[in-house]
PDB file of C-alpha atoms in Angstrom:
ATOM      1  CA  GLU A   1      -6.740   9.810 -17.011  1.00 51.00           C
ATOM      2  CA  THR A   2      -3.411   8.027 -16.761  1.00 63.00           C
ATOM      3  CA  GLY A   3      -2.551   5.996 -13.687  1.00 88.00           C
ATOM      4  CA  VAL A   4       0.684   5.736 -11.735  1.00 93.00           C
ATOM      5  CA  THR A   5       3.513   4.363 -13.840  1.00 95.00           C
ATOM      6  CA  GLN A   6       6.867   3.108 -12.611  1.00 96.00           C
ATOM      7  CA  SER A   7      10.134   2.222 -14.310  1.00 96.00           C
ATOM      8  CA  PRO A   8      11.990   0.000 -14.640  1.00 97.00           C
ATOM      9  CA  THR A   9       9.750  -2.953 -13.843  1.00 95.00           C
ATOM     10  CA  HIS A  10      12.637  -5.257 -12.982  1.00 96.00           C
ATOM     11  CA  LEU A  11      16.323  -4.714 -12.359  1.00 96.00           C
ATOM     12  CA  ILE A  12      19.300  -6.528 -10.903  1.00 98.00           C
ATOM     13  CA  LYS A  13      22.147  -4.814  -9.066  1.00 98.00           C
ATOM     14  CA  THR A  14      25.111  -5.948  -7.029  1.00 98.00           C
ATOM     15  CA  ARG A  15      25.851  -5.064  -3.446  1.00 98.00           C
ATOM     16  CA  GLY A  16      27.364  -1.610  -3.037  1.00 98.00           C
ATOM     17  CA  GLN A  17      25.896  -0.204  -6.245  1.00 98.00           C
ATOM     18  CA  GLN A  18      23.387   2.620  -6.501  1.00 98.00           C
ATOM     19  CA  VAL A  19      19.919   2.503  -8.072  1.00 98.00           C
ATOM     20  CA  THR A  20      17.352   5.053  -9.243  1.00 98.00           C
ATOM     21  CA  LEU A  21      13.684   4.165  -9.588  1.00 98.00           C
ATOM     22  CA  ARG A  22      11.198   6.430 -11.324  1.00 98.00           C
ATOM     23  CA  CYS A  23       7.524   7.178 -10.897  1.00 97.00           C
ATOM     24  CA  SER A  24       4.987   9.251 -12.810  1.00 94.00           C
ATOM     25  CA  SER A  25       2.057  10.321 -10.671  1.00 90.00           C
ATOM     26  CA  GLN A  26      -1.556   9.999 -11.654  1.00 83.00           C
ATOM     27  CA  SER A  27      -2.888  13.062 -13.423  1.00 81.00           C
ATOM     28  CA  GLY A  28      -4.000  15.757 -10.965  1.00 80.00           C
ATOM     29  CA  HIS A  29      -2.069  14.308  -8.036  1.00 83.00           C
ATOM     30  CA  ASN A  30       0.522  16.394  -6.188  1.00 83.00           C
ATOM     31  CA  THR A  31       1.769  14.025  -3.487  1.00 87.00           C
ATOM     32  CA  VAL A  32       3.872  10.927  -3.959  1.00 91.00           C
ATOM     33  CA  SER A  33       4.808   8.232  -1.457  1.00 92.00           C
ATOM     34  CA  TRP A  34       7.260   5.365  -1.761  1.00 96.00           C
ATOM     35  CA  TYR A  35       6.924   1.958  -0.166  1.00 96.00           C
ATOM     36  CA  GLN A  36       9.191  -1.067   0.116  1.00 97.00           C
ATOM     37  CA  GLN A  37       7.566  -4.498  -0.002  1.00 96.00           C
ATOM     38  CA  ALA A  38       9.848  -7.381   0.902  1.00 95.00           C
ATOM     39  CA  LEU A  39       8.838 -10.868  -0.148  1.00 92.00           C
ATOM     40  CA  GLY A  40       5.958 -12.143   1.965  1.00 89.00           C
ATOM     41  CA  GLN A  41       5.501  -8.835   3.771  1.00 93.00           C
ATOM     42  CA  GLY A  42       3.182  -5.882   3.597  1.00 95.00           C
ATOM     43  CA  PRO A  43       4.443  -2.620   2.125  1.00 95.00           C
ATOM     44  CA  GLN A  44       6.486  -0.373   4.435  1.00 96.00           C
ATOM     45  CA  PHE A  45       6.438   3.404   4.157  1.00 93.00           C
ATOM     46  CA  ILE A  46       9.740   4.920   3.062  1.00 96.00           C
ATOM     47  CA  PHE A  47       8.858   8.602   2.598  1.00 93.00           C
ATOM     48  CA  GLN A  48       6.446  11.051   1.048  1.00 90.00           C
ATOM     49  CA  TYR A  49       6.998  14.134  -1.105  1.00 90.00           C
ATOM     50  CA  TYR A  50       4.797  17.195  -1.468  1.00 86.00           C
ATOM     51  CA  ARG A  51       5.747  20.396  -3.269  1.00 85.00           C
ATOM     52  CA  GLU A  52       9.153  18.904  -4.049  1.00 89.00           C
ATOM     53  CA  GLU A  53      10.046  18.463  -0.386  1.00 90.00           C
ATOM     54  CA  GLU A  54      10.167  15.401   1.822  1.00 90.00           C
ATOM     55  CA  ASN A  55       7.102  15.475   4.041  1.00 84.00           C
ATOM     56  CA  GLY A  56       7.246  12.437   6.280  1.00 85.00           C
ATOM     57  CA  ARG A  57       9.699   9.547   6.490  1.00 89.00           C
ATOM     58  CA  GLY A  58       9.550   6.003   7.757  1.00 90.00           C
ATOM     59  CA  ASN A  59      12.258   4.009   9.475  1.00 92.00           C
ATOM     60  CA  PHE A  60      14.727   3.934   6.582  1.00 96.00           C
ATOM     61  CA  PRO A  61      18.375   5.072   6.608  1.00 96.00           C
ATOM     62  CA  PRO A  62      19.594   8.204   4.786  1.00 96.00           C
ATOM     63  CA  ARG A  63      20.963   6.148   1.901  1.00 98.00           C
ATOM     64  CA  PHE A  64      17.321   6.049   0.779  1.00 98.00           C
ATOM     65  CA  SER A  65      16.608   9.427  -0.770  1.00 96.00           C
ATOM     66  CA  GLY A  66      14.130  10.891  -3.172  1.00 96.00           C
ATOM     67  CA  LEU A  67      13.160  13.738  -5.433  1.00 95.00           C
ATOM     68  CA  GLN A  68       9.901  15.170  -6.630  1.00 94.00           C
ATOM     69  CA  PHE A  69       9.874  17.273  -9.786  1.00 92.00           C
ATOM     70  CA  PRO A  70       7.633  20.221 -10.767  1.00 90.00           C
ATOM     71  CA  ASN A  71       5.501  17.891 -12.881  1.00 86.00           C
ATOM     72  CA  TYR A  72       4.993  15.772  -9.726  1.00 83.00           C
ATOM     73  CA  SER A  73       6.992  12.836 -11.042  1.00 92.00           C
ATOM     74  CA  SER A  74       9.415  11.332  -8.560  1.00 96.00           C
ATOM     75  CA  GLU A  75      12.599   9.352  -8.108  1.00 97.00           C
ATOM     76  CA  LEU A  76      13.739   6.997  -5.387  1.00 98.00           C
ATOM     77  CA  ASN A  77      17.484   6.649  -5.008  1.00 98.00           C
ATOM     78  CA  VAL A  78      19.190   3.982  -2.959  1.00 98.00           C
ATOM     79  CA  ASN A  79      22.950   4.150  -2.384  1.00 97.00           C
ATOM     80  CA  ALA A  80      25.311   1.437  -1.185  1.00 98.00           C
ATOM     81  CA  LEU A  81      22.852  -1.344  -1.929  1.00 98.00           C
ATOM     82  CA  GLU A  82      22.584  -4.204   0.546  1.00 98.00           C
ATOM     83  CA  LEU A  83      21.188  -7.668   0.007  1.00 97.00           C
ATOM     84  CA  ASP A  84      18.179  -6.802   2.214  1.00 97.00           C
ATOM     85  CA  ASP A  85      17.224  -4.023  -0.194  1.00 98.00           C
ATOM     86  CA  SER A  86      15.899  -6.693  -2.547  1.00 98.00           C
ATOM     87  CA  ALA A  87      12.171  -5.956  -2.698  1.00 97.00           C
ATOM     88  CA  LEU A  88       9.282  -4.591  -4.709  1.00 96.00           C
ATOM     89  CA  TYR A  89       9.315  -0.789  -4.564  1.00 97.00           C
ATOM     90  CA  LEU A  90       5.900   0.776  -4.898  1.00 96.00           C
ATOM     91  CA  CYS A  91       5.098   4.359  -5.727  1.00 95.00           C
ATOM     92  CA  ALA A  92       1.742   5.831  -4.750  1.00 93.00           C
ATOM     93  CA  SER A  93       0.248   9.193  -5.611  1.00 89.00           C
ATOM     94  CA  SER A  94      -2.574  11.193  -4.114  1.00 83.00           C
ATOM     95  CA  ARG A  95      -4.081  14.649  -4.086  1.00 76.00           C
ATOM     96  CA  LEU A  96      -3.417  16.344  -0.777  1.00 64.00           C
ATOM     97  CA  ALA A  97      -6.313  18.795  -0.723  1.00 59.00           C
ATOM     98  CA  GLY A  98      -9.846  17.528  -0.673  1.00 55.00           C
ATOM     99  CA  ASN A  99      -8.817  13.940  -0.163  1.00 55.00           C
ATOM    100  CA  THR A 100      -8.937  11.571   2.752  1.00 58.00           C
ATOM    101  CA  GLY A 101      -5.785   9.557   2.473  1.00 61.00           C
ATOM    102  CA  GLU A 102      -6.526   7.264  -0.430  1.00 75.00           C
ATOM    103  CA  LEU A 103      -3.396   6.276  -2.315  1.00 85.00           C
ATOM    104  CA  PHE A 104      -3.172   5.085  -5.912  1.00 88.00           C
ATOM    105  CA  PHE A 105      -0.353   2.609  -6.463  1.00 92.00           C
ATOM    106  CA  GLY A 106       1.778   1.759  -9.456  1.00 94.00           C
ATOM    107  CA  GLU A 107       2.724  -1.809 -10.279  1.00 93.00           C
ATOM    108  CA  GLY A 108       6.143  -1.464  -8.746  1.00 95.00           C
ATOM    109  CA  SER A 109       9.798  -1.923  -9.568  1.00 97.00           C
ATOM    110  CA  ARG A 110      11.262  -5.242  -8.485  1.00 96.00           C
ATOM    111  CA  LEU A 111      14.861  -4.838  -7.365  1.00 98.00           C
ATOM    112  CA  THR A 112      17.163  -7.807  -6.858  1.00 98.00           C
ATOM    113  CA  VAL A 113      20.505  -7.209  -5.150  1.00 98.00           C
ATOM    114  CA  LEU A 114      23.138  -9.918  -5.618  1.00 97.00           C
TER     115      LEU A 114
ATOM    116  CA  ALA B   1       2.628   3.842  17.074  1.00 77.00           C
ATOM    117  CA  GLN B   2       0.060   2.537  14.687  1.00 84.00           C
ATOM    118  CA  SER B   3      -0.011  -1.137  13.737  1.00 92.00           C
ATOM    119  CA  VAL B   4      -2.141  -3.603  11.828  1.00 96.00           C
ATOM    120  CA  THR B   5      -2.515  -7.316  12.464  1.00 97.00           C
ATOM    121  CA  GLN B   6      -3.919  -9.771   9.977  1.00 98.00           C
ATOM    122  CA  PRO B   7      -4.063 -13.013  11.943  1.00 97.00           C
ATOM    123  CA  ASP B   8      -4.558 -15.307   8.965  1.00 96.00           C
ATOM    124  CA  ILE B   9      -1.570 -15.675   6.652  1.00 96.00           C
ATOM    125  CA  HIS B  10      -3.335 -18.019   4.243  1.00 97.00           C
ATOM    126  CA  ILE B  11      -7.034 -18.823   3.753  1.00 97.00           C
ATOM    127  CA  THR B  12      -8.528 -21.367   1.384  1.00 97.00           C
ATOM    128  CA  VAL B  13     -12.194 -21.324   0.387  1.00 97.00           C
ATOM    129  CA  SER B  14     -14.305 -23.019  -2.242  1.00 97.00           C
ATOM    130  CA  GLU B  15     -15.778 -20.994  -5.060  1.00 97.00           C
ATOM    131  CA  GLY B  16     -19.212 -19.756  -4.051  1.00 97.00           C
ATOM    132  CA  ALA B  17     -18.480 -19.908  -0.334  1.00 97.00           C
ATOM    133  CA  SER B  18     -18.529 -16.870   1.909  1.00 97.00           C
ATOM    134  CA  LEU B  19     -15.342 -15.145   2.997  1.00 97.00           C
ATOM    135  CA  GLU B  20     -14.195 -13.135   5.987  1.00 98.00           C
ATOM    136  CA  LEU B  21     -10.669 -11.777   6.321  1.00 98.00           C
ATOM    137  CA  ARG B  22      -9.731 -10.431   9.708  1.00 98.00           C
ATOM    138  CA  CYS B  23      -7.958  -7.185  10.486  1.00 98.00           C
ATOM    139  CA  ASN B  24      -7.155  -5.625  13.848  1.00 97.00           C
ATOM    140  CA  TYR B  25      -5.543  -2.237  14.186  1.00 95.00           C
ATOM    141  CA  SER B  26      -3.902  -0.108  16.823  1.00 91.00           C
ATOM    142  CA  TYR B  27      -4.154   3.650  16.372  1.00 85.00           C
ATOM    143  CA  GLY B  28      -4.264   6.554  18.777  1.00 75.00           C
ATOM    144  CA  ALA B  29      -6.848   8.672  17.001  1.00 76.00           C
ATOM    145  CA  THR B  30      -9.752   8.162  14.648  1.00 76.00           C
ATOM    146  CA  PRO B  31      -8.387   5.724  12.092  1.00 84.00           C
ATOM    147  CA  TYR B  32      -8.655   5.872   8.347  1.00 87.00           C
ATOM    148  CA  LEU B  33      -8.922   2.236   7.282  1.00 91.00           C
ATOM    149  CA  PHE B  34      -8.372   0.604   3.933  1.00 93.00           C
ATOM    150  CA  TRP B  35      -8.401  -2.781   2.269  1.00 96.00           C
ATOM    151  CA  TYR B  36      -6.180  -3.306  -0.757  1.00 96.00           C
ATOM    152  CA  VAL B  37      -5.823  -6.327  -3.037  1.00 97.00           C
ATOM    153  CA  GLN B  38      -2.656  -7.385  -4.828  1.00 95.00           C
ATOM    154  CA  SER B  39      -2.512  -9.946  -7.620  1.00 92.00           C
ATOM    155  CA  PRO B  40       0.833 -11.672  -8.288  1.00 85.00           C
ATOM    156  CA  GLY B  41       3.354  -9.268  -9.775  1.00 78.00           C
ATOM    157  CA  GLN B  42       0.929  -6.361  -9.562  1.00 82.00           C
ATOM    158  CA  GLY B  43       0.555  -3.194  -7.548  1.00 87.00           C
ATOM    159  CA  LEU B  44      -2.129  -2.578  -4.959  1.00 92.00           C
ATOM    160  CA  GLN B  45      -5.745  -1.894  -5.859  1.00 92.00           C
ATOM    161  CA  LEU B  46      -8.071  -0.226  -3.368  1.00 92.00           C
ATOM    162  CA  LEU B  47     -11.121  -2.342  -2.497  1.00 95.00           C
ATOM    163  CA  LEU B  48     -12.755  -0.027   0.021  1.00 93.00           C
ATOM    164  CA  LYS B  49     -12.104   2.578   2.669  1.00 90.00           C
ATOM    165  CA  TYR B  50     -13.576   3.848   5.921  1.00 90.00           C
ATOM    166  CA  PHE B  51     -13.228   7.390   7.204  1.00 83.00           C
ATOM    167  CA  SER B  52     -16.376   8.128   9.182  1.00 80.00           C
ATOM    168  CA  GLY B  53     -20.119   7.603   9.202  1.00 84.00           C
ATOM    169  CA  ASP B  54     -21.749   4.284   8.471  1.00 87.00           C
ATOM    170  CA  THR B  55     -19.584   1.540   9.907  1.00 91.00           C
ATOM    171  CA  LEU B  56     -20.481  -0.888   7.107  1.00 96.00           C
ATOM    172  CA  VAL B  57     -18.770   0.160   3.908  1.00 95.00           C
ATOM    173  CA  GLN B  58     -19.236  -1.228   0.447  1.00 96.00           C
ATOM    174  CA  GLY B  59     -16.414  -1.626  -2.016  1.00 95.00           C
ATOM    175  CA  ILE B  60     -15.681  -2.875  -5.474  1.00 94.00           C
ATOM    176  CA  LYS B  61     -16.059  -6.473  -6.658  1.00 94.00           C
ATOM    177  CA  GLY B  62     -18.831  -7.184  -4.124  1.00 96.00           C
ATOM    178  CA  PHE B  63     -16.659  -6.724  -1.022  1.00 97.00           C
ATOM    179  CA  GLU B  64     -17.758  -5.039   2.178  1.00 97.00           C
ATOM    180  CA  ALA B  65     -16.113  -4.326   5.508  1.00 98.00           C
ATOM    181  CA  GLU B  66     -17.385  -3.434   8.948  1.00 96.00           C
ATOM    182  CA  PHE B  67     -15.620  -1.059  11.313  1.00 94.00           C
ATOM    183  CA  LYS B  68     -15.987  -2.029  14.965  1.00 94.00           C
ATOM    184  CA  ARG B  69     -14.320   0.529  17.191  1.00 91.00           C
ATOM    185  CA  SER B  70     -14.877  -1.486  20.390  1.00 92.00           C
ATOM    186  CA  GLN B  71     -12.967  -4.407  18.894  1.00 94.00           C
ATOM    187  CA  SER B  72     -10.448  -2.337  16.908  1.00 93.00           C
ATOM    188  CA  SER B  73     -11.367  -4.421  13.902  1.00 96.00           C
ATOM    189  CA  PHE B  74     -12.098  -3.841  10.245  1.00 97.00           C
ATOM    190  CA  ASN B  75     -12.940  -7.248   8.779  1.00 98.00           C
ATOM    191  CA  LEU B  76     -13.445  -7.758   5.062  1.00 98.00           C
ATOM    192  CA  ARG B  77     -16.328  -9.916   3.831  1.00 98.00           C
ATOM    193  CA  LYS B  78     -17.773 -11.266   0.621  1.00 98.00           C
ATOM    194  CA  PRO B  79     -20.899 -13.439   0.491  1.00 97.00           C
ATOM    195  CA  SER B  80     -19.847 -15.553  -2.489  1.00 97.00           C
ATOM    196  CA  VAL B  81     -16.240 -15.877  -3.625  1.00 97.00           C
ATOM    197  CA  HIS B  82     -15.262 -16.124  -7.291  1.00 96.00           C
ATOM    198  CA  TRP B  83     -12.110 -17.843  -8.588  1.00 96.00           C
ATOM    199  CA  SER B  84     -10.860 -14.450  -9.755  1.00 95.00           C
ATOM    200  CA  ASP B  85     -10.762 -13.264  -6.123  1.00 97.00           C
ATOM    201  CA  ALA B  86      -7.645 -15.346  -5.494  1.00 97.00           C
ATOM    202  CA  ALA B  87      -4.976 -12.802  -4.524  1.00 97.00           C
ATOM    203  CA  GLU B  88      -3.298 -11.286  -1.491  1.00 97.00           C
ATOM    204  CA  TYR B  89      -5.296  -8.878   0.647  1.00 98.00           C
ATOM    205  CA  PHE B  90      -3.845  -6.122   2.787  1.00 97.00           C
ATOM    206  CA  CYS B  91      -5.496  -4.117   5.525  1.00 97.00           C
ATOM    207  CA  ALA B  92      -4.006  -0.681   6.216  1.00 94.00           C
ATOM    208  CA  VAL B  93      -4.479   2.202   8.622  1.00 91.00           C
ATOM    209  CA  GLY B  94      -3.571   5.825   7.968  1.00 84.00           C
ATOM    210  CA  ALA B  95      -3.785   9.337   9.321  1.00 70.00           C
ATOM    211  CA  GLY B  96      -5.852  10.714   6.507  1.00 57.00           C
ATOM    212  CA  TYR B  97      -5.999  14.271   5.288  1.00 51.00           C
ATOM    213  CA  GLY B  98      -4.235  17.009   7.173  1.00 50.00           C
ATOM    214  CA  GLY B  99      -1.528  15.164   9.054  1.00 48.00           C
ATOM    215  CA  THR B 100       2.159  15.321   8.322  1.00 47.00           C
ATOM    216  CA  SER B 101       2.021  11.584   7.885  1.00 51.00           C
ATOM    217  CA  TYR B 102      -0.724  11.989   5.339  1.00 58.00           C
ATOM    218  CA  GLY B 103       0.801   9.658   2.784  1.00 67.00           C
ATOM    219  CA  LYS B 104       1.833   7.089   5.337  1.00 82.00           C
ATOM    220  CA  LEU B 105      -0.186   3.937   5.528  1.00 88.00           C
ATOM    221  CA  THR B 106       0.719   1.138   7.893  1.00 91.00           C
ATOM    222  CA  PHE B 107      -0.048  -2.218   6.323  1.00 95.00           C
ATOM    223  CA  GLY B 108      -0.670  -5.611   7.798  1.00 96.00           C
ATOM    224  CA  GLN B 109       1.342  -8.610   6.669  1.00 96.00           C
ATOM    225  CA  GLY B 110      -1.345  -9.678   4.247  1.00 97.00           C
ATOM    226  CA  THR B 111      -3.647 -12.665   3.820  1.00 98.00           C
ATOM    227  CA  ILE B 112      -3.251 -14.913   0.811  1.00 97.00           C
ATOM    228  CA  LEU B 113      -6.587 -16.153  -0.498  1.00 98.00           C
ATOM    229  CA  THR B 114      -6.746 -19.396  -2.457  1.00 97.00           C
ATOM    230  CA  VAL B 115     -10.028 -20.323  -4.153  1.00 97.00           C
ATOM    231  CA  HIS B 116     -10.798 -23.950  -4.981  1.00 94.00           C
ATOM    232  CA  PRO B 117     -13.175 -24.698  -7.854  1.00 89.00           C
TER     233      PRO B 117
END
């Protein structure tokens, strides 16, 4: 059983650019959530996808968007990057039915915005 | 709105000593509670979870946590700490299965654990 994998692991962008982060869910999981973890903080919920649709969103602006594909992999897109977007972005997958909220996290993509 | 408070930002213990990490939550319904651990540069690993039933839950690596509804607390404990336990620990509260915010966990700020030999 493969776990949650994320790519790239590290990347550097400049302010105003756009970035796409990718996530492959754990086998058998159909729900994916994205979190932003700023340095020294706990993770903050960005949004969740189920059946290729956004199903819950945290307090993040529309320039944060996502996709979920039929194979349950996912992308996080951030437009018009700002310095405060520098963070570790974590993807988490779960199985909606028959589960009780446990999330399985990848190791994250560390984004630096200069 | 749900929230989690971890009062201790940094805790230092000696190897072999006991450990208790504090967590207080605010949630309007029956909470689903979790403790995760994060090693430097790594993702989050689930230590244990509470949904219902016995208020003392056992997790991996010898950790346990006790849910106390009257105190809105879910403290993490370990009787004897190992050097490999040094990491950052996060308490989280969620809605669990069935809610539209199913995948949403609210995390505390974390507690960094340092273990002295």
